[in-house]
């Protein structure tokens, strides 16, 4: 499961890089949409960082909790993007939402497994 989790973190990181590239190519610097788009880039990389930290510090419940909340929030925001553009199946949002949902599931399963072991 660990390799799967690292892979999902990688998918989110690549998605963040794509989002950054799209922001830099699509919007004039300094505009409102440019800044908001960069905010989303920051958000996805915060999730990537927290999830990577969670995997390297397995006994830290605060990091695990923060990673879980951040990942769930990013998943909902990615779905919200799809809804806002009128296409919930748009790959730009769907990749982020899908990877986040899968990562959220593996995060919760890992936490449950750790509690049962004890």
PDB file of C-alpha atoms in Angstrom:
ATOM      1  CA  UNK A   1       0.000   0.000   0.000  1.00  0.00           C
ATOM      2  CA  UNK A   2       2.954   2.294   0.640  1.00  0.00           C
ATOM      3  CA  UNK A   3       4.006   2.287  -3.030  1.00  0.00           C
ATOM      4  CA  UNK A   4       0.434   3.084  -4.065  1.00  0.00           C
ATOM      5  CA  UNK A   5       0.330   6.031  -1.674  1.00  0.00           C
ATOM      6  CA  UNK A   6       3.630   7.418  -2.977  1.00  0.00           C
ATOM      7  CA  UNK A   7       2.325   6.952  -6.520  1.00  0.00           C
ATOM      8  CA  UNK A   8      -0.849   8.892  -5.730  1.00  0.00           C
ATOM      9  CA  UNK A   9       1.214  11.660  -4.154  1.00  0.00           C
ATOM     10  CA  UNK A  10       3.226  11.711  -7.387  1.00  0.00           C
ATOM     11  CA  UNK A  11       0.051  12.021  -9.469  1.00  0.00           C
ATOM     12  CA  UNK A  12      -0.993  15.021  -7.380  1.00  0.00           C
ATOM     13  CA  UNK A  13       2.474  16.558  -7.710  1.00  0.00           C
ATOM     14  CA  UNK A  14       2.389  16.165 -11.499  1.00  0.00           C
ATOM     15  CA  UNK A  15      -1.099  17.653 -11.480  1.00  0.00           C
ATOM     16  CA  UNK A  16       0.244  20.599  -9.486  1.00  0.00           C
ATOM     17  CA  UNK A  17       3.076  21.090 -11.965  1.00  0.00           C
ATOM     18  CA  UNK A  18       0.548  21.002 -14.807  1.00  0.00           C
ATOM     19  CA  UNK A  19      -1.632  23.505 -12.994  1.00  0.00           C
ATOM     20  CA  UNK A  20       1.346  25.805 -12.504  1.00  0.00           C
ATOM     21  CA  UNK A  21       2.300  25.547 -16.178  1.00  0.00           C
ATOM     22  CA  UNK A  22      -1.284  26.240 -17.215  1.00  0.00           C
ATOM     23  CA  UNK A  23      -1.438  29.244 -14.920  1.00  0.00           C
ATOM     24  CA  UNK A  24       1.791  30.711 -16.266  1.00  0.00           C
ATOM     25  CA  UNK A  25       0.740  30.159 -19.896  1.00  0.00           C
ATOM     26  CA  UNK A  26      -2.921  31.143 -19.637  1.00  0.00           C
ATOM     27  CA  UNK A  27      -3.234  34.172 -17.398  1.00  0.00           C
ATOM     28  CA  UNK A  28      -1.524  37.557 -17.372  1.00  0.00           C
ATOM     29  CA  UNK A  29       0.684  37.918 -14.276  1.00  0.00           C
ATOM     30  CA  UNK A  30      -0.779  40.094 -11.577  1.00  0.00           C
ATOM     31  CA  UNK A  31      -4.395  39.536 -12.553  1.00  0.00           C
ATOM     32  CA  UNK A  32      -6.967  38.273 -10.099  1.00  0.00           C
ATOM     33  CA  UNK A  33      -7.398  34.908 -11.832  1.00  0.00           C
ATOM     34  CA  UNK A  34      -3.610  34.460 -12.037  1.00  0.00           C
ATOM     35  CA  UNK A  35      -3.278  34.926  -8.272  1.00  0.00           C
ATOM     36  CA  UNK A  36      -6.224  32.638  -7.514  1.00  0.00           C
ATOM     37  CA  UNK A  37      -4.835  29.997  -9.838  1.00  0.00           C
ATOM     38  CA  UNK A  38      -1.490  30.176  -8.047  1.00  0.00           C
ATOM     39  CA  UNK A  39      -3.395  29.745  -4.789  1.00  0.00           C
ATOM     40  CA  UNK A  40      -4.690  26.412  -6.083  1.00  0.00           C
ATOM     41  CA  UNK A  41      -1.126  25.422  -6.995  1.00  0.00           C
ATOM     42  CA  UNK A  42      -0.059  26.205  -3.434  1.00  0.00           C
ATOM     43  CA  UNK A  43      -2.974  24.190  -2.082  1.00  0.00           C
ATOM     44  CA  UNK A  44      -2.161  21.049  -4.070  1.00  0.00           C
ATOM     45  CA  UNK A  45       1.513  21.239  -3.086  1.00  0.00           C
ATOM     46  CA  UNK A  46       0.527  21.680   0.559  1.00  0.00           C
ATOM     47  CA  UNK A  47      -1.441  18.429   0.238  1.00  0.00           C
ATOM     48  CA  UNK A  48       1.531  16.735  -1.446  1.00  0.00           C
ATOM     49  CA  UNK A  49       3.851  17.932   1.333  1.00  0.00           C
ATOM     50  CA  UNK A  50       1.507  16.893   4.147  1.00  0.00           C
ATOM     51  CA  UNK A  51       0.910  13.463   2.630  1.00  0.00           C
ATOM     52  CA  UNK A  52       4.654  12.895   2.128  1.00  0.00           C
ATOM     53  CA  UNK A  53       5.258  13.990   5.712  1.00  0.00           C
ATOM     54  CA  UNK A  54       2.498  11.630   6.887  1.00  0.00           C
ATOM     55  CA  UNK A  55       4.226   8.695   5.185  1.00  0.00           C
ATOM     56  CA  UNK A  56       7.602   9.527   6.706  1.00  0.00           C
ATOM     57  CA  UNK A  57       6.266  10.277  10.211  1.00  0.00           C
ATOM     58  CA  UNK A  58       3.738   7.527  10.681  1.00  0.00           C
ATOM     59  CA  UNK A  59       3.327   8.010  14.429  1.00  0.00           C
ATOM     60  CA  UNK A  60       2.435  11.707  14.283  1.00  0.00           C
ATOM     61  CA  UNK A  61      -1.351  11.942  14.560  1.00  0.00           C
ATOM     62  CA  UNK A  62      -1.404  15.714  14.036  1.00  0.00           C
ATOM     63  CA  UNK A  63       0.319  15.373  10.675  1.00  0.00           C
ATOM     64  CA  UNK A  64      -1.958  12.472   9.758  1.00  0.00           C
ATOM     65  CA  UNK A  65      -5.028  14.470  10.698  1.00  0.00           C
ATOM     66  CA  UNK A  66      -3.836  17.547   8.830  1.00  0.00           C
ATOM     67  CA  UNK A  67      -3.021  15.497   5.744  1.00  0.00           C
ATOM     68  CA  UNK A  68      -6.442  13.861   5.844  1.00  0.00           C
ATOM     69  CA  UNK A  69      -8.335  17.153   6.175  1.00  0.00           C
ATOM     70  CA  UNK A  70      -6.222  18.875   3.495  1.00  0.00           C
ATOM     71  CA  UNK A  71      -6.667  15.969   1.075  1.00  0.00           C
ATOM     72  CA  UNK A  72     -10.440  15.883   1.603  1.00  0.00           C
ATOM     73  CA  UNK A  73     -10.635  19.650   1.098  1.00  0.00           C
ATOM     74  CA  UNK A  74      -8.601  19.465  -2.113  1.00  0.00           C
ATOM     75  CA  UNK A  75     -10.811  16.655  -3.415  1.00  0.00           C
ATOM     76  CA  UNK A  76     -13.927  18.760  -2.804  1.00  0.00           C
ATOM     77  CA  UNK A  77     -12.354  21.829  -4.379  1.00  0.00           C
ATOM     78  CA  UNK A  78     -11.375  19.828  -7.467  1.00  0.00           C
ATOM     79  CA  UNK A  79     -14.950  18.554  -7.770  1.00  0.00           C
ATOM     80  CA  UNK A  80     -16.160  22.117  -7.218  1.00  0.00           C
ATOM     81  CA  UNK A  81     -14.010  23.256 -10.126  1.00  0.00           C
ATOM     82  CA  UNK A  82     -15.685  20.710 -12.382  1.00  0.00           C
ATOM     83  CA  UNK A  83     -19.103  21.833 -11.207  1.00  0.00           C
ATOM     84  CA  UNK A  84     -18.180  25.503 -11.684  1.00  0.00           C
ATOM     85  CA  UNK A  85     -17.197  24.967 -15.313  1.00  0.00           C
ATOM     86  CA  UNK A  86     -20.259  22.821 -15.946  1.00  0.00           C
ATOM     87  CA  UNK A  87     -18.341  19.586 -16.598  1.00  0.00           C
ATOM     88  CA  UNK A  88     -17.740  17.436 -13.535  1.00  0.00           C
ATOM     89  CA  UNK A  89     -15.896  14.954 -15.784  1.00  0.00           C
ATOM     90  CA  UNK A  90     -13.374  17.521 -17.056  1.00  0.00           C
ATOM     91  CA  UNK A  91      -9.985  15.812 -16.720  1.00  0.00           C
ATOM     92  CA  UNK A  92      -8.344  18.872 -15.123  1.00  0.00           C
ATOM     93  CA  UNK A  93     -10.508  18.542 -12.026  1.00  0.00           C
ATOM     94  CA  UNK A  94     -11.196  14.841 -12.251  1.00  0.00           C
ATOM     95  CA  UNK A  95      -7.515  13.822 -12.046  1.00  0.00           C
ATOM     96  CA  UNK A  96      -7.046  15.895  -8.898  1.00  0.00           C
ATOM     97  CA  UNK A  97     -10.320  14.699  -7.360  1.00  0.00           C
ATOM     98  CA  UNK A  98      -9.686  11.047  -8.241  1.00  0.00           C
ATOM     99  CA  UNK A  99      -6.112  10.979  -6.967  1.00  0.00           C
ATOM    100  CA  UNK A 100      -7.187  12.804  -3.814  1.00  0.00           C
ATOM    101  CA  UNK A 101     -10.098  10.423  -3.215  1.00  0.00           C
ATOM    102  CA  UNK A 102      -7.849   7.373  -3.651  1.00  0.00           C
ATOM    103  CA  UNK A 103      -5.215   8.937  -1.392  1.00  0.00           C
ATOM    104  CA  UNK A 104      -7.862   9.751   1.175  1.00  0.00           C
ATOM    105  CA  UNK A 105      -9.058   6.138   1.163  1.00  0.00           C
ATOM    106  CA  UNK A 106      -5.525   4.773   1.556  1.00  0.00           C
ATOM    107  CA  UNK A 107      -4.846   7.319   4.315  1.00  0.00           C
ATOM    108  CA  UNK A 108      -7.915   6.205   6.251  1.00  0.00           C
ATOM    109  CA  UNK A 109      -7.120   2.525   5.695  1.00  0.00           C
ATOM    110  CA  UNK A 110      -3.553   3.058   6.915  1.00  0.00           C
ATOM    111  CA  UNK A 111      -4.782   4.844  10.021  1.00  0.00           C
ATOM    112  CA  UNK A 112      -7.281   2.062  10.727  1.00  0.00           C
ATOM    113  CA  UNK A 113      -4.591  -0.576  10.235  1.00  0.00           C
ATOM    114  CA  UNK A 114      -2.204   1.261  12.559  1.00  0.00           C
ATOM    115  CA  UNK A 115      -4.887   1.496  15.279  1.00  0.00           C
ATOM    116  CA  UNK A 116      -5.682  -2.205  15.020  1.00  0.00           C
ATOM    117  CA  UNK A 117      -1.995  -3.091  15.414  1.00  0.00           C
ATOM    118  CA  UNK A 118      -1.762  -0.831  18.237  1.00  0.00           C
TER     119      UNK A 118
END
